[in-house]
Amino acid sequence: MGSSSLAEPGPGGPGGGAAEDPLSHRVGRRPVGENLERAVAAGALARAEGGGYALPPDRRPNDRTVRNDVAWPYPCRKLLFLFDHVYERAQVPWTCRNCYKVKVSPRTVTDLVAVHDATVGKPYPSKFQPDMDGHYTADLYGAYFYADGLEQARVVYRDVRATLDRQDRLAAVPVSIKRGCTEYEMHCGPSDRYAFPDALAGVERALLSLVAAPPSGTRRVPRGQALVMWIRQAYRVGDESYLELTGGRRLFPETVKYDP
């Protein structure tokens, strides 16, 4: 992926020095230190032994997302916590300023499988999943390729688009470039207007060092295992293309319908 500009803020350089009192910095309605304490009171954060804070283990099951073997090295769970609880959804995290994603939007589960098989070997971090349960998307399925900066996203876009175009069934599948997490744009307005104050760099460095996240419990889900969930969700939304994946066998038998 080349040199990264998404690394956590470091000392020195423009905006890189730590604030004198980072916990007094105000984002949204309150100082960030007060919001950390409010997160503790709400059970979203715990005090850590020896000082600092710790996020609780993420126990949500996720057996529907397939990821490739290229790691995305940034602390997304901590950053989303900062956005939701510490920045009160009023500020996109500074560390996320150069995060872009190339999104492929297959319309059927069989196309999702085909997109996965055609692109999972790309040298970019990627994930493949049903999207119908997402709060902020009307897409049924999604494949995502992560990029560091808009220019790199455009390179990834051209590569992925060319790969899909070589298969007749995927040539019409939509591909787009988006910036960061969709939650950010829903709460902070159009992503081409995001602002990242210099002072936030040092504040965020301090916050990321104060908040510890447990090792990810997310195991890499094998394609075959995820496919079971993909088929179930396809059935639930009436996507009968799943029958191509089951040899024509229905997930559940049809119920008897009677003449009115």
mmCIF file of C-alpha atoms in Angstrom:
data_model
loop_
_atom_site.group_PDB
_atom_site.id
_atom_site.type_symbol
_atom_site.label_atom_id
_atom_site.label_comp_id
_atom_site.label_asym_id
_atom_site.label_seq_id
_atom_site.Cartn_x
_atom_site.Cartn_y
_atom_site.Cartn_z
ATOM 1 C CA MET A 1 0.000 0.000 0.000
ATOM 2 C CA GLY A 2 3.024 2.308 0.060
ATOM 3 C CA SER A 3 3.809 4.932 2.665
ATOM 4 C CA SER A 4 0.864 5.757 4.847
ATOM 5 C CA SER A 5 -0.383 9.175 5.822
ATOM 6 C CA LEU A 6 -3.027 7.672 8.079
ATOM 7 C CA ALA A 7 -0.726 6.802 10.958
ATOM 8 C CA GLU A 8 -1.669 8.045 14.391
ATOM 9 C CA PRO A 9 -0.548 11.646 14.962
ATOM 10 C CA GLY A 10 3.076 11.859 16.041
ATOM 11 C CA PRO A 11 5.067 14.544 17.800
ATOM 12 C CA GLY A 12 6.479 17.424 15.826
ATOM 13 C CA GLY A 13 5.353 18.893 12.528
ATOM 14 C CA PRO A 14 2.228 20.928 11.873
ATOM 15 C CA GLY A 15 -0.455 19.925 14.328
ATOM 16 C CA GLY A 16 1.699 17.094 15.616
ATOM 17 C CA GLY A 17 2.588 18.379 19.083
ATOM 18 C CA ALA A 18 0.454 17.210 21.975
ATOM 19 C CA ALA A 19 -1.890 19.774 23.432
ATOM 20 C CA GLU A 20 -0.912 21.167 26.845
ATOM 21 C CA ASP A 21 -4.066 19.690 28.343
ATOM 22 C CA PRO A 22 -5.679 17.511 25.671
ATOM 23 C CA LEU A 23 -8.552 16.444 27.913
ATOM 24 C CA SER A 24 -9.761 20.040 28.151
ATOM 25 C CA HIS A 25 -10.058 20.333 24.372
ATOM 26 C CA ARG A 26 -13.675 20.809 23.367
ATOM 27 C CA VAL A 27 -15.218 18.903 20.486
ATOM 28 C CA GLY A 28 -18.968 19.180 20.236
ATOM 29 C CA ARG A 29 -20.658 20.421 23.384
ATOM 30 C CA ARG A 30 -18.171 19.275 26.042
ATOM 31 C CA PRO A 31 -14.458 18.819 26.701
ATOM 32 C CA VAL A 32 -13.195 15.421 25.564
ATOM 33 C CA GLY A 33 -12.165 14.499 29.117
ATOM 34 C CA GLU A 34 -15.724 14.981 30.326
ATOM 35 C CA ASN A 35 -16.995 12.811 27.495
ATOM 36 C CA LEU A 36 -14.586 10.027 28.461
ATOM 37 C CA GLU A 37 -16.107 10.036 31.944
ATOM 38 C CA ARG A 38 -19.613 10.046 30.507
ATOM 39 C CA ALA A 39 -18.678 6.995 28.419
ATOM 40 C CA VAL A 40 -17.509 5.238 31.604
ATOM 41 C CA ALA A 41 -20.802 6.064 33.317
ATOM 42 C CA ALA A 42 -22.722 4.726 30.313
ATOM 43 C CA GLY A 43 -20.777 1.439 30.311
ATOM 44 C CA ALA A 44 -19.169 2.084 26.927
ATOM 45 C CA LEU A 45 -15.721 2.364 28.507
ATOM 46 C CA ALA A 46 -14.003 1.040 31.627
ATOM 47 C CA ARG A 47 -11.170 2.325 33.754
ATOM 48 C CA ALA A 48 -7.979 0.387 33.145
ATOM 49 C CA GLU A 49 -5.620 -0.817 35.847
ATOM 50 C CA GLY A 50 -2.689 1.550 36.142
ATOM 51 C CA GLY A 51 -4.598 4.430 34.586
ATOM 52 C CA GLY A 52 -6.246 5.113 31.301
ATOM 53 C CA TYR A 53 -9.325 3.462 29.879
ATOM 54 C CA ALA A 54 -10.223 0.225 28.145
ATOM 55 C CA LEU A 55 -12.890 -0.622 25.611
ATOM 56 C CA PRO A 56 -14.869 -3.755 26.466
ATOM 57 C CA PRO A 57 -14.447 -6.851 24.283
ATOM 58 C CA ASP A 58 -16.516 -6.754 21.122
ATOM 59 C CA ARG A 59 -18.747 -9.799 21.481
ATOM 60 C CA ARG A 60 -20.889 -9.174 18.422
ATOM 61 C CA PRO A 61 -20.837 -12.210 16.151
ATOM 62 C CA ASN A 62 -19.745 -11.557 12.590
ATOM 63 C CA ASP A 63 -19.901 -14.627 10.413
ATOM 64 C CA ARG A 64 -21.003 -12.782 7.265
ATOM 65 C CA THR A 65 -17.903 -10.732 6.400
ATOM 66 C CA VAL A 66 -15.023 -12.224 4.440
ATOM 67 C CA ARG A 67 -11.733 -10.297 4.515
ATOM 68 C CA ASN A 68 -8.627 -10.812 2.465
ATOM 69 C CA ASP A 69 -5.161 -11.313 3.933
ATOM 70 C CA VAL A 70 -4.023 -7.673 3.638
ATOM 71 C CA ALA A 71 -4.343 -5.945 7.008
ATOM 72 C CA TRP A 72 -5.688 -2.419 7.471
ATOM 73 C CA PRO A 73 -3.376 -1.244 10.254
ATOM 74 C CA TYR A 74 -5.426 1.544 11.812
ATOM 75 C CA PRO A 75 -7.417 1.318 15.071
ATOM 76 C CA CYS A 76 -10.872 1.597 13.553
ATOM 77 C CA ARG A 77 -12.716 0.465 16.667
ATOM 78 C CA LYS A 78 -11.016 3.097 18.817
ATOM 79 C CA LEU A 79 -11.604 5.762 16.186
ATOM 80 C CA LEU A 80 -15.304 4.956 15.926
ATOM 81 C CA PHE A 81 -15.505 5.085 19.722
ATOM 82 C CA LEU A 82 -13.931 8.546 19.686
ATOM 83 C CA PHE A 83 -16.380 9.675 17.027
ATOM 84 C CA ASP A 84 -19.472 8.346 18.808
ATOM 85 C CA HIS A 85 -18.651 9.097 22.439
ATOM 86 C CA VAL A 86 -15.780 11.577 22.735
ATOM 87 C CA TYR A 87 -16.349 13.823 19.722
ATOM 88 C CA GLU A 88 -20.148 13.532 20.057
ATOM 89 C CA ARG A 89 -20.392 12.826 16.303
ATOM 90 C CA ALA A 90 -19.429 16.432 15.642
ATOM 91 C CA GLN A 91 -15.921 15.792 14.285
ATOM 92 C CA VAL A 92 -14.403 13.167 11.996
ATOM 93 C CA PRO A 93 -11.291 11.698 13.695
ATOM 94 C CA TRP A 94 -8.048 13.289 12.514
ATOM 95 C CA THR A 95 -6.526 9.854 11.895
ATOM 96 C CA CYS A 96 -9.289 9.101 9.374
ATOM 97 C CA ARG A 97 -8.642 12.135 7.205
ATOM 98 C CA ASN A 98 -7.069 10.148 4.336
ATOM 99 C CA CYS A 99 -9.223 7.017 4.534
ATOM 100 C CA TYR A 100 -11.026 6.286 1.268
ATOM 101 C CA LYS A 101 -12.830 3.173 0.077
ATOM 102 C CA VAL A 102 -13.638 1.788 -3.323
ATOM 103 C CA LYS A 103 -17.067 0.205 -3.024
ATOM 104 C CA VAL A 104 -18.491 -2.416 -5.366
ATOM 105 C CA SER A 105 -22.269 -2.836 -5.096
ATOM 106 C CA PRO A 106 -23.360 -6.234 -6.443
ATOM 107 C CA ARG A 107 -27.107 -6.567 -6.846
ATOM 108 C CA THR A 108 -27.322 -10.320 -6.208
ATOM 109 C CA VAL A 109 -25.579 -12.761 -3.907
ATOM 110 C CA THR A 110 -24.203 -14.663 -6.893
ATOM 111 C CA ASP A 111 -22.575 -11.448 -8.133
ATOM 112 C CA LEU A 112 -21.142 -10.869 -4.654
ATOM 113 C CA VAL A 113 -19.531 -14.314 -4.818
ATOM 114 C CA ALA A 114 -18.222 -13.574 -8.305
ATOM 115 C CA VAL A 115 -16.790 -10.201 -7.198
ATOM 116 C CA HIS A 116 -15.102 -11.873 -4.239
ATOM 117 C CA ASP A 117 -13.543 -14.588 -6.358
ATOM 118 C CA ALA A 118 -12.318 -12.096 -8.967
ATOM 119 C CA THR A 119 -10.809 -9.539 -6.588
ATOM 120 C CA VAL A 120 -9.968 -11.106 -3.212
ATOM 121 C CA GLY A 121 -6.365 -11.529 -4.305
ATOM 122 C CA LYS A 122 -5.841 -7.798 -4.897
ATOM 123 C CA PRO A 123 -3.040 -6.218 -2.822
ATOM 124 C CA TYR A 124 -5.435 -3.894 -0.999
ATOM 125 C CA PRO A 125 -7.266 -4.527 2.292
ATOM 126 C CA SER A 126 -10.764 -5.656 1.368
ATOM 127 C CA LYS A 127 -13.970 -7.093 2.767
ATOM 128 C CA PHE A 128 -17.072 -8.682 1.238
ATOM 129 C CA GLN A 129 -20.476 -8.866 2.897
ATOM 130 C CA PRO A 130 -24.251 -8.501 2.699
ATOM 131 C CA ASP A 131 -25.175 -4.873 3.425
ATOM 132 C CA MET A 132 -28.938 -5.068 3.812
ATOM 133 C CA ASP A 133 -28.711 -4.593 7.590
ATOM 134 C CA GLY A 134 -26.648 -1.397 7.302
ATOM 135 C CA HIS A 135 -28.339 1.715 8.656
ATOM 136 C CA TYR A 136 -27.107 4.097 5.977
ATOM 137 C CA THR A 137 -27.154 2.157 2.723
ATOM 138 C CA ALA A 138 -29.780 0.947 0.293
ATOM 139 C CA ASP A 139 -27.350 -1.596 -1.197
ATOM 140 C CA LEU A 140 -27.995 -5.271 -0.579
ATOM 141 C CA TYR A 141 -24.343 -6.343 -0.880
ATOM 142 C CA GLY A 142 -20.970 -4.664 -0.767
ATOM 143 C CA ALA A 143 -17.302 -5.261 -1.478
ATOM 144 C CA TYR A 144 -14.906 -2.679 -0.048
ATOM 145 C CA PHE A 145 -11.278 -1.925 -0.894
ATOM 146 C CA TYR A 146 -9.409 0.410 1.459
ATOM 147 C CA ALA A 147 -7.080 3.132 0.197
ATOM 148 C CA ASP A 148 -4.806 5.722 1.765
ATOM 149 C CA GLY A 149 -5.786 8.957 0.062
ATOM 150 C CA LEU A 150 -7.961 9.876 -2.901
ATOM 151 C CA GLU A 151 -5.245 9.373 -5.497
ATOM 152 C CA GLN A 152 -4.611 5.832 -4.324
ATOM 153 C CA ALA A 153 -8.375 5.222 -4.291
ATOM 154 C CA ARG A 154 -8.510 6.216 -7.954
ATOM 155 C CA VAL A 155 -5.747 3.719 -8.760
ATOM 156 C CA VAL A 156 -7.635 0.979 -6.875
ATOM 157 C CA TYR A 157 -10.867 1.954 -8.641
ATOM 158 C CA ARG A 158 -9.317 1.585 -12.094
ATOM 159 C CA ASP A 159 -7.798 -1.775 -11.187
ATOM 160 C CA VAL A 160 -10.993 -3.212 -9.700
ATOM 161 C CA ARG A 161 -13.183 -1.808 -12.496
ATOM 162 C CA ALA A 162 -10.932 -3.323 -15.165
ATOM 163 C CA THR A 163 -11.010 -6.711 -13.423
ATOM 164 C CA LEU A 164 -14.811 -6.724 -13.235
ATOM 165 C CA ASP A 165 -15.150 -5.587 -16.838
ATOM 166 C CA ARG A 166 -13.352 -8.728 -17.978
ATOM 167 C CA GLN A 167 -16.350 -10.785 -16.838
ATOM 168 C CA ASP A 168 -19.581 -10.204 -18.741
ATOM 169 C CA ARG A 169 -21.755 -10.775 -15.687
ATOM 170 C CA LEU A 170 -19.860 -8.151 -13.649
ATOM 171 C CA ALA A 171 -19.345 -5.448 -16.272
ATOM 172 C CA ALA A 172 -22.486 -3.590 -15.156
ATOM 173 C CA VAL A 173 -21.872 -3.888 -11.397
ATOM 174 C CA PRO A 174 -21.590 -0.364 -9.916
ATOM 175 C CA VAL A 175 -18.229 0.743 -8.483
ATOM 176 C CA SER A 176 -17.704 4.018 -6.617
ATOM 177 C CA ILE A 177 -15.230 5.862 -4.408
ATOM 178 C CA LYS A 178 -16.326 7.014 -0.965
ATOM 179 C CA ARG A 179 -14.543 8.641 1.925
ATOM 180 C CA GLY A 180 -14.206 7.003 5.326
ATOM 181 C CA CYS A 181 -17.086 5.520 7.265
ATOM 182 C CA THR A 182 -20.588 6.384 6.123
ATOM 183 C CA GLU A 183 -21.512 7.340 9.703
ATOM 184 C CA TYR A 184 -19.177 10.307 9.427
ATOM 185 C CA GLU A 185 -20.940 11.739 6.412
ATOM 186 C CA MET A 186 -24.380 11.190 7.923
ATOM 187 C CA HIS A 187 -23.492 13.292 10.972
ATOM 188 C CA CYS A 188 -20.786 15.677 9.717
ATOM 189 C CA GLY A 189 -22.093 16.586 6.291
ATOM 190 C CA PRO A 190 -20.577 16.082 2.830
ATOM 191 C CA SER A 191 -17.172 14.435 3.039
ATOM 192 C CA ASP A 192 -15.559 16.913 0.636
ATOM 193 C CA ARG A 193 -16.152 19.596 3.264
ATOM 194 C CA TYR A 194 -14.604 17.875 6.282
ATOM 195 C CA ALA A 195 -12.305 20.064 8.375
ATOM 196 C CA PHE A 196 -9.436 18.742 10.482
ATOM 197 C CA PRO A 197 -8.181 21.409 12.909
ATOM 198 C CA ASP A 198 -4.430 21.224 13.535
ATOM 199 C CA ALA A 199 -4.993 21.156 17.302
ATOM 200 C CA LEU A 200 -6.963 17.925 16.991
ATOM 201 C CA ALA A 201 -3.857 15.977 15.931
ATOM 202 C CA GLY A 202 -2.168 16.195 19.324
ATOM 203 C CA VAL A 203 -5.440 15.747 21.193
ATOM 204 C CA GLU A 204 -6.228 12.598 19.258
ATOM 205 C CA ARG A 205 -2.753 11.184 19.783
ATOM 206 C CA ALA A 206 -3.284 11.558 23.525
ATOM 207 C CA LEU A 207 -6.752 10.021 23.392
ATOM 208 C CA LEU A 208 -5.606 7.012 21.375
ATOM 209 C CA SER A 209 -2.852 6.360 23.895
ATOM 210 C CA LEU A 210 -5.281 6.695 26.817
ATOM 211 C CA VAL A 211 -7.862 4.261 25.433
ATOM 212 C CA ALA A 212 -6.859 0.626 25.039
ATOM 213 C CA ALA A 213 -8.748 -1.844 22.887
ATOM 214 C CA PRO A 214 -8.638 -5.591 23.543
ATOM 215 C CA PRO A 215 -7.177 -7.791 20.820
ATOM 216 C CA SER A 216 -9.720 -8.253 18.090
ATOM 217 C CA GLY A 217 -11.785 -11.346 18.628
ATOM 218 C CA THR A 218 -12.724 -11.309 14.982
ATOM 219 C CA ARG A 219 -11.430 -14.444 13.338
ATOM 220 C CA ARG A 220 -11.014 -14.676 9.611
ATOM 221 C CA VAL A 221 -14.205 -16.258 8.313
ATOM 222 C CA PRO A 222 -13.669 -18.880 5.600
ATOM 223 C CA ARG A 223 -15.511 -18.206 2.363
ATOM 224 C CA GLY A 224 -17.594 -21.383 2.649
ATOM 225 C CA GLN A 225 -18.769 -20.548 6.156
ATOM 226 C CA ALA A 226 -19.721 -17.005 5.218
ATOM 227 C CA LEU A 227 -21.524 -18.294 2.150
ATOM 228 C CA VAL A 228 -24.053 -20.014 4.399
ATOM 229 C CA MET A 229 -24.966 -16.655 5.937
ATOM 230 C CA TRP A 230 -24.943 -14.925 2.553
ATOM 231 C CA ILE A 231 -27.452 -17.465 1.242
ATOM 232 C CA ARG A 232 -29.684 -17.036 4.281
ATOM 233 C CA GLN A 233 -29.732 -13.279 3.897
ATOM 234 C CA ALA A 234 -30.340 -13.536 0.154
ATOM 235 C CA TYR A 235 -33.350 -15.754 0.881
ATOM 236 C CA ARG A 236 -34.636 -13.230 3.409
ATOM 237 C CA VAL A 237 -34.709 -10.368 0.857
ATOM 238 C CA GLY A 238 -36.129 -12.442 -1.991
ATOM 239 C CA ASP A 239 -32.868 -12.747 -3.933
ATOM 240 C CA GLU A 240 -33.447 -16.113 -5.565
ATOM 241 C CA SER A 241 -30.137 -16.026 -7.384
ATOM 242 C CA TYR A 242 -28.922 -18.000 -4.356
ATOM 243 C CA LEU A 243 -30.390 -21.071 -6.063
ATOM 244 C CA GLU A 244 -27.384 -20.979 -8.412
ATOM 245 C CA LEU A 245 -25.214 -21.581 -5.357
ATOM 246 C CA THR A 246 -27.293 -24.426 -3.938
ATOM 247 C CA GLY A 247 -27.756 -26.425 -7.128
ATOM 248 C CA GLY A 248 -31.393 -25.306 -7.315
ATOM 249 C CA ARG A 249 -32.224 -26.514 -3.824
ATOM 250 C CA ARG A 250 -34.409 -24.071 -1.898
ATOM 251 C CA LEU A 251 -33.281 -22.984 1.540
ATOM 252 C CA PHE A 252 -36.775 -23.698 2.878
ATOM 253 C CA PRO A 253 -39.715 -25.393 1.176
ATOM 254 C CA GLU A 254 -42.426 -23.136 -0.188
ATOM 255 C CA THR A 255 -45.607 -23.022 1.838
ATOM 256 C CA VAL A 256 -48.911 -24.167 0.356
ATOM 257 C CA LYS A 257 -51.013 -21.324 -1.032
ATOM 258 C CA TYR A 258 -54.768 -21.658 -1.486
ATOM 259 C CA ASP A 259 -57.171 -20.187 -4.005
ATOM 260 C CA PRO A 260 -59.079 -17.213 -2.533
#
